[in-house]
Amino acid sequence: MSLASPPAILVVEDDTVILNTVSEILELEGYNVERASNGEEGLRAVERALPRLVLLDMRMPILDGWGFVRALKERGIKLPIIVMTAAQDARRWAQEIDAQGYLAKPFELLDLLAAVEDIQSPP
Amino acid sequence: MTANQLLQYTTWAVYVLIFISTTVKAVRRPLRANIDIALFFLLPTLIILQVALVGLGIEPNSPPILAVTIALFPLLVYMLLRLVDDFSTVPSWLLRLSETLLVVIVAGIFTTLQPPASSTSNSSNLPSWLQTFLIIYVLAMLGYCIVAFVREARSTKGVTSRRMGAAAVGTIFLALNIFVPQIGAAIPESQGVFAIISALLGLASSIAYFVGFSPPGVLRSAWQEPELRAFLSRATSLPRLATTEALITEFERGAAESIGTPQASIGIWDEAEQALRFNVDGAVSYVAADDDSLTGKSYLYQKAFFTENLKRDSPLAARQHSPNVTLIAAPISTESRKIGVLTAYATHVPIFAEEDLSLITLLADQAAVIIESRALNEESMRVRTREEITRLKEDFLSAAAHDLKTPLTSLVGRAQLMERRAERNPGAPADIESIRTISREAMRLKTLVLELLDAARADEGKLLGDLEETDLVAIAEEVCSRHTTDRHPCAVEAAAPVVGSFDVIRIRQVFENLFENAVKYSPEGGVVHVKLWTSGDKAYFSIRDHGIGIPNTDFSSIFERFHRGTNIDDRRFAGMGLGLYICREIVKQHHGKISVRSHRGEGTTFTVELPLRQPESEAQNLLAEKVQGTQSPSNANTPVQPQPDTQLPNLAVGQVLFAAPDESST
């Protein structure tokens, strides 16, 4: 363990219940979690400290998932992203924004953990 | 050659040319009108002949020649009257009278004419009574003809109106031409000037008559052009008219104006009747596509026809279309489809000319394009409507899926989180926050699912169950007390119980729905007012909030399925957008009405009107359905309370939802 806290997983999701549930599941597994309820808040979190992974809802008020990804690109930041969406186009949207993976809602706890671990462990 | 002579020879040449032209036409088509026109122009030609004979040395004042010269004037005006009759209608008594008087005058001239006493004047050769009689006759006839032509010009359209106008002008010139020399005779010193004026008037008159009675094709087309041009430019907008009938009526009007006839009609081929269907002022008639009528022939042979003798060429049509005597018809067809026939009738033969065949063919082609484009428009509208339905279904499906998956995600995740926590730490106290979350999300899901199922039932018109005697005030108070909070107090106002026969469960649902809506848009502390009353055999209740109001533009759509607030991210409240739709359906199936009134910033009032008793037969139907357990045709379809339904065809929400492909397989 290094002295600084390990880079967090950033969860960006406008539905508070889902945001809290996902965050608590990850925290239970020992991950450090940053919460943001829209793209705007997500960007601020990224500017404070680079997360190692972003779990990103796509349809959100203020700044949606696409806006968030565009803003990252403008800032020259490249982060692994997992798309979380209830939409039918989950896979296509993930490809469009060049994400590492996607979780189609309603996903299960094990799906979530597996997706996160996939990204964490180097190939 | 003097200028005077030049003028004279020119005039002669024009007269002779016109005479030859009209005579050729009369020989080719020996119709009364054509013969009349030729005879009419023969008369001035005879005058020229007389002058020419004088030139050859024949004594001009020999009684027979002089008599003929004088007799030409009453003959000329009589011919003019016949021409009026060719183009419009002269009362037959007037024709007979003028003929009788003409015979009297001509006979008088030939019997009483004396060789002239002097060579300077020939007017004194007639007895003065005959002279006066002659002048009155000519004056009266000319006057009548001028009035008749002017009247005809005003009552007809397009080219016909212009022709009649020319004839009226010609008659005025003719009248001047006859009387100017009389004035000239009284002033001998300026006779030369009067001779020139007279010659000019004669020339102008004959040209006016020529273009009026027998216009050359070029002029005819030019005269048809303004109406045709105006009509064609208007025609492009015709396919946008509300109905095909309206389009056809409009086209008929424009075609009639372009051809210069009072009426044109379009017959559309009717597959079911196997005949051409005409609709004239609401009276429908059919014409078979066979040789019996020109109209039928035109459709059968796909050829334009023209007849100046309807009685001979199409006796049936002549009887049907009396007093029309002339017909022109052209097929309306595209390359792939024979659509119908365009016909124009006229009461007088010379209204149409053979050249009109090309005009009516042009108009018929235009009609084909417009009617076809209309049909294509309608087809594309149908396709658009189908596409719109598909799009709405997809939108709804994706919205519904999203709305159902969101609480499901929370439920599954939260439950599995609790499970894992309990496994890791079996002794830990109950995770009350998680339990509350699960309970809340389960309720959210329940509301959505029930809403969907209700909407599906509403589509089938089967929302209502048992009707029972109920006091609406009691329901309102119950709903109010259940939902009232400090943030949103509720006030029920009713002077007396409102008792009627309703489906209690559904009416409570309407109250709850409207109440939740009111709360949703109210500011903190905003009182929700519920008011109930009866009037006649109707129960009323209104629910008023002090919220932000509903934009006017949303009024028409808030009761429709799938309408959601513009703020789609307001997921806590948005639901499926089915709440008000279900309310409306419940009220509608009670044969009631629901309406909304709202002003920006002044809140919104929903008012429901319900009959206190359902119609007897309805109640029995409901009962019968219960007893037999059958699904008889839904009573909701009975148009007791016709209400404008959604613009789109009925969409069964149930079908949409349950026939959806499994999309969780990704």
Short mmCIF file of C-alpha atoms in Angstrom, two decimals, chain B residues 281-633:
data_model
loop_
_atom_site.label_atom_id
_atom_site.label_comp_id
_atom_site.label_asym_id
_atom_site.label_seq_id
_atom_site.Cartn_x
_atom_site.Cartn_y
_atom_site.Cartn_z
CA ASP B 281 -73.56 19.87 -57.38
CA GLY B 282 -73.98 16.78 -55.24
CA ALA B 283 -76.03 14.86 -57.82
CA VAL B 284 -74.17 11.71 -58.77
CA SER B 285 -74.65 10.14 -62.18
CA TYR B 286 -72.88 7.38 -64.04
CA VAL B 287 -71.94 7.19 -67.70
CA ALA B 288 -70.99 3.86 -69.21
CA ALA B 289 -67.76 3.68 -71.19
CA ASP B 290 -69.34 2.68 -74.51
CA ASP B 291 -70.22 4.06 -77.92
CA ASP B 292 -73.57 5.42 -76.72
CA SER B 293 -72.11 8.69 -75.54
CA LEU B 294 -69.21 10.85 -76.58
CA THR B 295 -68.07 10.93 -72.98
CA GLY B 296 -68.04 7.14 -72.85
CA LYS B 297 -66.34 6.98 -76.24
CA SER B 298 -63.70 9.41 -75.10
CA TYR B 299 -62.84 7.13 -72.19
CA LEU B 300 -63.18 3.94 -74.21
CA TYR B 301 -60.97 5.04 -77.11
CA GLN B 302 -58.79 7.41 -75.04
CA LYS B 303 -59.41 10.17 -77.55
CA ALA B 304 -60.71 13.72 -77.37
CA PHE B 305 -64.05 14.37 -79.06
CA PHE B 306 -65.88 17.48 -80.15
CA THR B 307 -69.43 17.72 -81.40
CA GLU B 308 -71.46 20.66 -82.55
CA ASN B 309 -74.52 18.48 -82.79
CA LEU B 310 -75.08 16.64 -79.58
CA LYS B 311 -78.53 15.44 -80.67
CA ARG B 312 -77.03 13.64 -83.61
CA ASP B 313 -73.85 12.36 -81.98
CA SER B 314 -75.07 11.49 -78.52
CA PRO B 315 -78.86 11.58 -78.17
CA LEU B 316 -78.70 10.34 -74.59
CA ALA B 317 -76.33 13.09 -73.50
CA ALA B 318 -78.39 15.63 -75.44
CA ARG B 319 -81.44 14.70 -73.38
CA GLN B 320 -79.49 14.62 -70.13
CA HIS B 321 -77.70 17.86 -70.71
CA SER B 322 -80.46 19.87 -72.39
CA PRO B 323 -80.32 22.75 -73.26
CA ASN B 324 -76.66 22.09 -74.08
CA VAL B 325 -76.11 21.31 -77.73
CA THR B 326 -72.37 21.13 -78.02
CA LEU B 327 -69.86 19.01 -76.18
CA ILE B 328 -66.16 18.65 -75.93
CA ALA B 329 -64.57 15.76 -74.02
CA ALA B 330 -61.06 14.48 -73.40
CA PRO B 331 -59.74 11.45 -71.51
CA ILE B 332 -57.88 11.99 -68.24
CA SER B 333 -55.11 9.41 -68.15
CA THR B 334 -51.56 8.82 -67.12
CA GLU B 335 -49.30 6.35 -68.83
CA SER B 336 -50.36 3.62 -66.48
CA ARG B 337 -53.87 4.52 -65.50
CA LYS B 338 -57.10 5.60 -67.17
CA ILE B 339 -58.52 7.98 -64.57
CA GLY B 340 -61.62 9.48 -66.19
CA VAL B 341 -62.94 12.07 -68.62
CA LEU B 342 -63.08 15.85 -68.66
CA THR B 343 -66.13 17.24 -70.44
CA ALA B 344 -67.41 20.71 -71.19
CA TYR B 345 -70.87 21.49 -72.52
CA ALA B 346 -72.22 24.67 -74.03
CA THR B 347 -75.70 25.81 -74.93
CA HIS B 348 -74.61 27.46 -78.17
CA VAL B 349 -72.61 25.90 -80.93
CA PRO B 350 -70.12 28.66 -81.74
CA ILE B 351 -68.90 28.81 -78.12
CA PHE B 352 -66.52 25.96 -78.91
CA ALA B 353 -64.22 25.61 -81.84
CA GLU B 354 -62.25 22.64 -83.05
CA GLU B 355 -59.11 24.28 -81.69
CA ASP B 356 -60.55 23.81 -78.21
CA LEU B 357 -59.78 20.11 -78.56
CA SER B 358 -56.12 20.78 -77.93
CA LEU B 359 -56.98 23.01 -74.98
CA ILE B 360 -59.23 20.45 -73.34
CA THR B 361 -56.61 17.77 -73.95
CA LEU B 362 -54.06 19.95 -72.21
CA LEU B 363 -56.44 20.50 -69.30
CA ALA B 364 -57.25 16.80 -69.09
CA ASP B 365 -53.54 15.99 -68.95
CA GLN B 366 -53.15 18.54 -66.21
CA ALA B 367 -56.08 16.97 -64.36
CA ALA B 368 -54.41 13.57 -64.68
CA VAL B 369 -51.20 14.91 -63.17
CA ILE B 370 -53.05 16.60 -60.32
CA ILE B 371 -55.37 13.71 -59.50
CA GLU B 372 -52.47 11.29 -59.67
CA SER B 373 -50.34 13.52 -57.48
CA ARG B 374 -53.23 13.72 -55.06
CA ALA B 375 -53.42 9.93 -54.96
CA LEU B 376 -49.66 9.76 -54.39
CA ASN B 377 -49.98 12.36 -51.64
CA GLU B 378 -52.62 10.29 -49.94
CA GLU B 379 -50.52 7.18 -50.26
CA SER B 380 -47.49 8.92 -48.83
CA MET B 381 -49.65 10.26 -45.98
CA ARG B 382 -50.69 6.70 -45.21
CA VAL B 383 -47.09 5.60 -45.29
CA ARG B 384 -46.11 8.51 -43.05
CA THR B 385 -48.88 7.64 -40.60
CA ARG B 386 -47.69 4.04 -40.53
CA GLU B 387 -44.12 5.20 -40.02
CA GLU B 388 -45.28 7.57 -37.30
CA ILE B 389 -47.02 4.69 -35.54
CA THR B 390 -43.91 2.58 -35.81
CA ARG B 391 -41.79 5.42 -34.49
CA LEU B 392 -44.17 6.04 -31.60
CA LYS B 393 -44.18 2.35 -30.79
CA GLU B 394 -40.39 2.29 -30.78
CA ASP B 395 -40.16 5.46 -28.71
CA PHE B 396 -42.68 4.12 -26.29
CA LEU B 397 -40.98 0.76 -26.12
CA SER B 398 -37.61 2.28 -25.43
CA ALA B 399 -39.04 4.70 -22.86
CA ALA B 400 -41.01 1.93 -21.17
CA ALA B 401 -37.99 -0.37 -21.16
CA HIS B 402 -35.85 2.38 -19.68
CA ASP B 403 -38.43 3.19 -17.02
CA LEU B 404 -38.81 -0.43 -16.01
CA LYS B 405 -35.10 -1.23 -16.05
CA THR B 406 -34.08 1.65 -13.82
CA PRO B 407 -35.92 0.50 -10.67
CA LEU B 408 -35.10 -3.08 -11.59
CA THR B 409 -31.38 -2.25 -11.62
CA SER B 410 -31.69 -0.73 -8.17
CA LEU B 411 -33.73 -3.65 -6.88
CA VAL B 412 -31.38 -6.33 -8.15
CA GLY B 413 -28.23 -4.47 -7.16
CA ARG B 414 -29.51 -3.48 -3.74
CA ALA B 415 -30.83 -6.96 -2.91
CA GLN B 416 -27.58 -8.61 -3.96
CA LEU B 417 -25.59 -6.04 -2.02
CA MET B 418 -27.61 -6.84 1.11
CA GLU B 419 -27.12 -10.53 0.51
CA ARG B 420 -23.38 -10.14 0.19
CA ARG B 421 -23.14 -7.92 3.26
CA ALA B 422 -25.14 -10.41 5.30
CA GLU B 423 -22.86 -13.24 4.12
CA ARG B 424 -19.74 -11.29 5.01
CA ASN B 425 -21.07 -10.06 8.32
CA PRO B 426 -23.93 -12.25 9.54
CA GLY B 427 -24.21 -10.50 12.90
CA ALA B 428 -24.68 -7.00 11.55
CA PRO B 429 -27.95 -5.18 12.37
CA ALA B 430 -30.67 -4.99 9.71
CA ASP B 431 -29.64 -2.66 6.89
CA ILE B 432 -32.78 -0.51 7.21
CA GLU B 433 -31.68 2.00 4.56
CA SER B 434 -31.31 -0.74 1.96
CA ILE B 435 -34.64 -2.27 2.92
CA ARG B 436 -36.33 1.10 2.50
CA THR B 437 -34.67 1.54 -0.87
CA ILE B 438 -35.84 -1.88 -2.02
CA SER B 439 -39.37 -1.20 -0.80
CA ARG B 440 -39.47 2.20 -2.53
CA GLU B 441 -38.08 0.88 -5.81
CA ALA B 442 -40.50 -2.06 -5.71
CA MET B 443 -43.38 0.42 -5.35
CA ARG B 444 -42.03 2.46 -8.21
CA LEU B 445 -41.92 -0.63 -10.37
CA LYS B 446 -45.40 -1.66 -9.25
CA THR B 447 -46.85 1.72 -10.28
CA LEU B 448 -45.23 1.50 -13.68
CA VAL B 449 -46.36 -2.04 -14.33
CA LEU B 450 -49.94 -1.32 -13.25
CA GLU B 451 -49.98 1.81 -15.35
CA LEU B 452 -48.94 -0.21 -18.39
CA LEU B 453 -51.52 -2.89 -17.75
CA ASP B 454 -54.25 -0.26 -17.28
CA ALA B 455 -53.27 1.43 -20.50
CA ALA B 456 -53.51 -1.90 -22.28
CA ARG B 457 -56.99 -2.43 -20.83
CA ALA B 458 -57.96 1.13 -21.70
CA ASP B 459 -57.07 0.45 -25.32
CA GLU B 460 -59.46 -2.47 -25.27
CA GLY B 461 -62.13 -0.27 -23.69
CA LYS B 462 -62.40 -2.61 -20.71
CA LEU B 463 -61.33 -0.50 -17.78
CA LEU B 464 -64.58 -0.55 -15.85
CA GLY B 465 -65.71 -3.21 -13.45
CA ASP B 466 -68.78 -3.15 -11.19
CA LEU B 467 -70.69 0.08 -10.80
CA GLU B 468 -71.88 0.86 -7.28
CA GLU B 469 -73.61 3.68 -5.46
CA THR B 470 -70.81 5.87 -4.19
CA ASP B 471 -70.33 9.27 -2.65
CA LEU B 472 -67.55 10.99 -4.57
CA VAL B 473 -66.99 13.40 -1.66
CA ALA B 474 -66.05 10.45 0.55
CA ILE B 475 -63.55 9.22 -2.04
CA ALA B 476 -62.05 12.68 -2.40
CA GLU B 477 -61.66 13.05 1.37
CA GLU B 478 -60.06 9.63 1.66
CA VAL B 479 -57.54 10.35 -1.12
CA CYS B 480 -56.88 13.79 0.32
CA SER B 481 -56.21 12.58 3.85
CA ARG B 482 -53.97 9.77 2.57
CA HIS B 483 -51.79 12.09 0.52
CA THR B 484 -51.89 15.31 2.42
CA THR B 485 -48.60 16.50 3.91
CA ASP B 486 -47.33 19.72 5.41
CA ARG B 487 -45.69 20.46 2.10
CA HIS B 488 -48.88 19.94 0.15
CA PRO B 489 -52.04 20.47 2.17
CA CYS B 490 -55.32 19.38 0.63
CA ALA B 491 -58.71 21.03 0.98
CA VAL B 492 -61.98 19.34 -0.01
CA GLU B 493 -64.95 21.57 -0.64
CA ALA B 494 -68.45 20.19 -1.19
CA ALA B 495 -71.89 21.52 -0.24
CA ALA B 496 -73.53 18.10 -0.24
CA PRO B 497 -72.66 14.47 -0.92
CA VAL B 498 -72.27 13.67 -4.61
CA VAL B 499 -73.83 10.24 -4.92
CA GLY B 500 -73.95 8.34 -8.18
CA SER B 501 -73.22 5.04 -9.81
CA PHE B 502 -69.49 4.64 -10.54
CA ASP B 503 -66.66 2.14 -10.63
CA VAL B 504 -65.24 3.09 -7.26
CA ILE B 505 -61.75 1.69 -7.81
CA ARG B 506 -61.32 3.51 -11.13
CA ILE B 507 -62.75 6.80 -9.90
CA ARG B 508 -60.40 6.68 -6.93
CA GLN B 509 -57.60 6.12 -9.42
CA VAL B 510 -58.62 9.30 -11.28
CA PHE B 511 -58.57 11.26 -8.01
CA GLU B 512 -55.17 9.88 -7.04
CA ASN B 513 -53.70 10.52 -10.44
CA LEU B 514 -54.93 14.10 -10.64
CA PHE B 515 -53.97 14.68 -7.03
CA GLU B 516 -50.44 13.41 -7.56
CA ASN B 517 -50.19 15.56 -10.66
CA ALA B 518 -51.30 18.61 -8.68
CA VAL B 519 -48.75 17.92 -5.96
CA LYS B 520 -46.02 17.28 -8.50
CA TYR B 521 -46.27 20.74 -9.98
CA SER B 522 -47.10 22.67 -6.82
CA PRO B 523 -44.55 24.72 -4.94
CA GLU B 524 -43.82 23.97 -1.30
CA GLY B 525 -46.94 24.62 0.81
CA GLY B 526 -49.19 25.01 -2.22
CA VAL B 527 -52.70 23.96 -1.28
CA VAL B 528 -54.46 21.49 -3.58
CA HIS B 529 -58.16 22.39 -3.79
CA VAL B 530 -60.68 19.65 -4.52
CA LYS B 531 -64.21 20.84 -5.22
CA LEU B 532 -67.24 18.63 -5.81
CA TRP B 533 -70.81 19.50 -6.87
CA THR B 534 -73.79 18.27 -8.84
CA SER B 535 -75.72 20.00 -11.56
CA GLY B 536 -78.73 18.36 -13.15
CA ASP B 537 -77.96 14.68 -13.66
CA LYS B 538 -74.22 15.26 -13.70
CA ALA B 539 -71.54 15.07 -11.05
CA TYR B 540 -68.56 17.41 -11.24
CA PHE B 541 -65.26 17.62 -9.49
CA SER B 542 -62.28 19.83 -10.00
CA ILE B 543 -58.74 19.62 -8.69
CA ARG B 544 -56.82 22.87 -8.66
CA ASP B 545 -53.19 23.48 -7.84
CA HIS B 546 -51.09 26.62 -7.57
CA GLY B 547 -48.26 25.31 -9.64
CA ILE B 548 -46.43 26.47 -12.68
CA GLY B 549 -49.31 25.73 -15.05
CA ILE B 550 -49.32 23.89 -18.32
CA PRO B 551 -48.17 25.61 -21.51
CA ASN B 552 -51.11 26.15 -23.89
CA THR B 553 -49.33 24.20 -26.55
CA ASP B 554 -49.48 21.08 -24.40
CA PHE B 555 -53.25 21.23 -23.83
CA SER B 556 -54.21 19.12 -26.78
CA SER B 557 -51.71 16.41 -26.07
CA ILE B 558 -51.62 15.96 -22.32
CA PHE B 559 -54.37 13.36 -22.41
CA GLU B 560 -52.71 11.38 -25.16
CA ARG B 561 -50.71 8.26 -24.65
CA PHE B 562 -46.95 8.60 -24.46
CA HIS B 563 -47.07 12.30 -23.73
CA ARG B 564 -44.34 13.07 -21.24
CA GLY B 565 -43.18 16.24 -19.71
CA THR B 566 -40.55 17.99 -21.75
CA ASN B 567 -38.08 17.36 -18.96
CA ILE B 568 -37.44 13.71 -19.70
CA ASP B 569 -34.80 13.47 -16.99
CA ASP B 570 -37.40 14.03 -14.33
CA ARG B 571 -37.52 10.28 -13.91
CA ARG B 572 -38.85 10.23 -10.42
CA PHE B 573 -42.11 11.65 -11.71
CA ALA B 574 -42.19 11.12 -15.40
CA GLY B 575 -43.73 7.68 -15.26
CA MET B 576 -44.77 6.39 -18.61
CA GLY B 577 -46.83 9.40 -19.52
CA LEU B 578 -49.88 7.22 -19.34
CA GLY B 579 -51.50 8.62 -16.18
CA LEU B 580 -53.69 11.29 -17.77
CA TYR B 581 -54.46 9.02 -20.68
CA ILE B 582 -55.79 6.40 -18.28
CA CYS B 583 -57.77 9.09 -16.42
CA ARG B 584 -59.36 10.22 -19.64
CA GLU B 585 -60.23 6.65 -20.60
CA ILE B 586 -61.80 5.95 -17.21
CA VAL B 587 -63.90 9.12 -17.46
CA LYS B 588 -64.76 8.39 -21.08
CA GLN B 589 -65.91 4.89 -20.26
CA HIS B 590 -68.17 6.45 -17.61
CA HIS B 591 -69.52 8.60 -20.46
CA GLY B 592 -68.04 11.66 -18.84
CA LYS B 593 -65.64 14.38 -19.88
CA ILE B 594 -62.34 15.62 -18.53
CA SER B 595 -60.94 19.03 -19.27
CA VAL B 596 -58.05 21.19 -18.19
CA ARG B 597 -57.68 24.92 -17.71
CA SER B 598 -54.41 26.54 -16.93
CA HIS B 599 -52.68 29.89 -16.96
CA ARG B 600 -49.00 30.40 -16.78
CA GLY B 601 -48.04 30.86 -13.16
CA GLU B 602 -51.63 30.59 -11.93
CA GLY B 603 -51.83 26.87 -11.55
CA THR B 604 -53.88 24.24 -13.27
CA THR B 605 -57.46 23.05 -12.83
CA PHE B 606 -58.63 19.67 -14.03
CA THR B 607 -62.41 19.33 -14.17
CA VAL B 608 -64.25 16.04 -14.53
CA GLU B 609 -67.89 15.72 -15.50
CA LEU B 610 -69.62 12.38 -14.91
CA PRO B 611 -73.23 11.38 -15.45
CA LEU B 612 -74.69 10.32 -12.08
CA ARG B 613 -76.31 7.29 -13.73
CA GLN B 614 -74.98 5.29 -16.62
CA PRO B 615 -77.50 4.74 -19.42
CA GLU B 616 -79.81 1.82 -18.56
CA SER B 617 -78.69 -0.39 -21.41
CA GLU B 618 -75.06 0.22 -20.54
CA ALA B 619 -75.53 -0.94 -16.99
CA GLN B 620 -77.35 -4.01 -18.25
CA ASN B 621 -74.64 -4.71 -20.76
CA LEU B 622 -72.07 -4.55 -18.03
CA LEU B 623 -74.16 -6.89 -15.95
CA ALA B 624 -74.72 -9.26 -18.85
CA GLU B 625 -71.00 -9.38 -19.50
CA LYS B 626 -70.40 -10.26 -15.90
CA VAL B 627 -73.04 -12.98 -15.87
CA GLN B 628 -72.02 -14.61 -19.11
CA GLY B 629 -68.38 -13.95 -18.64
CA THR B 630 -68.16 -13.24 -22.34
CA GLN B 631 -66.47 -10.41 -24.09
CA SER B 632 -69.29 -8.83 -26.00
CA PRO B 633 -68.36 -5.88 -28.17
#
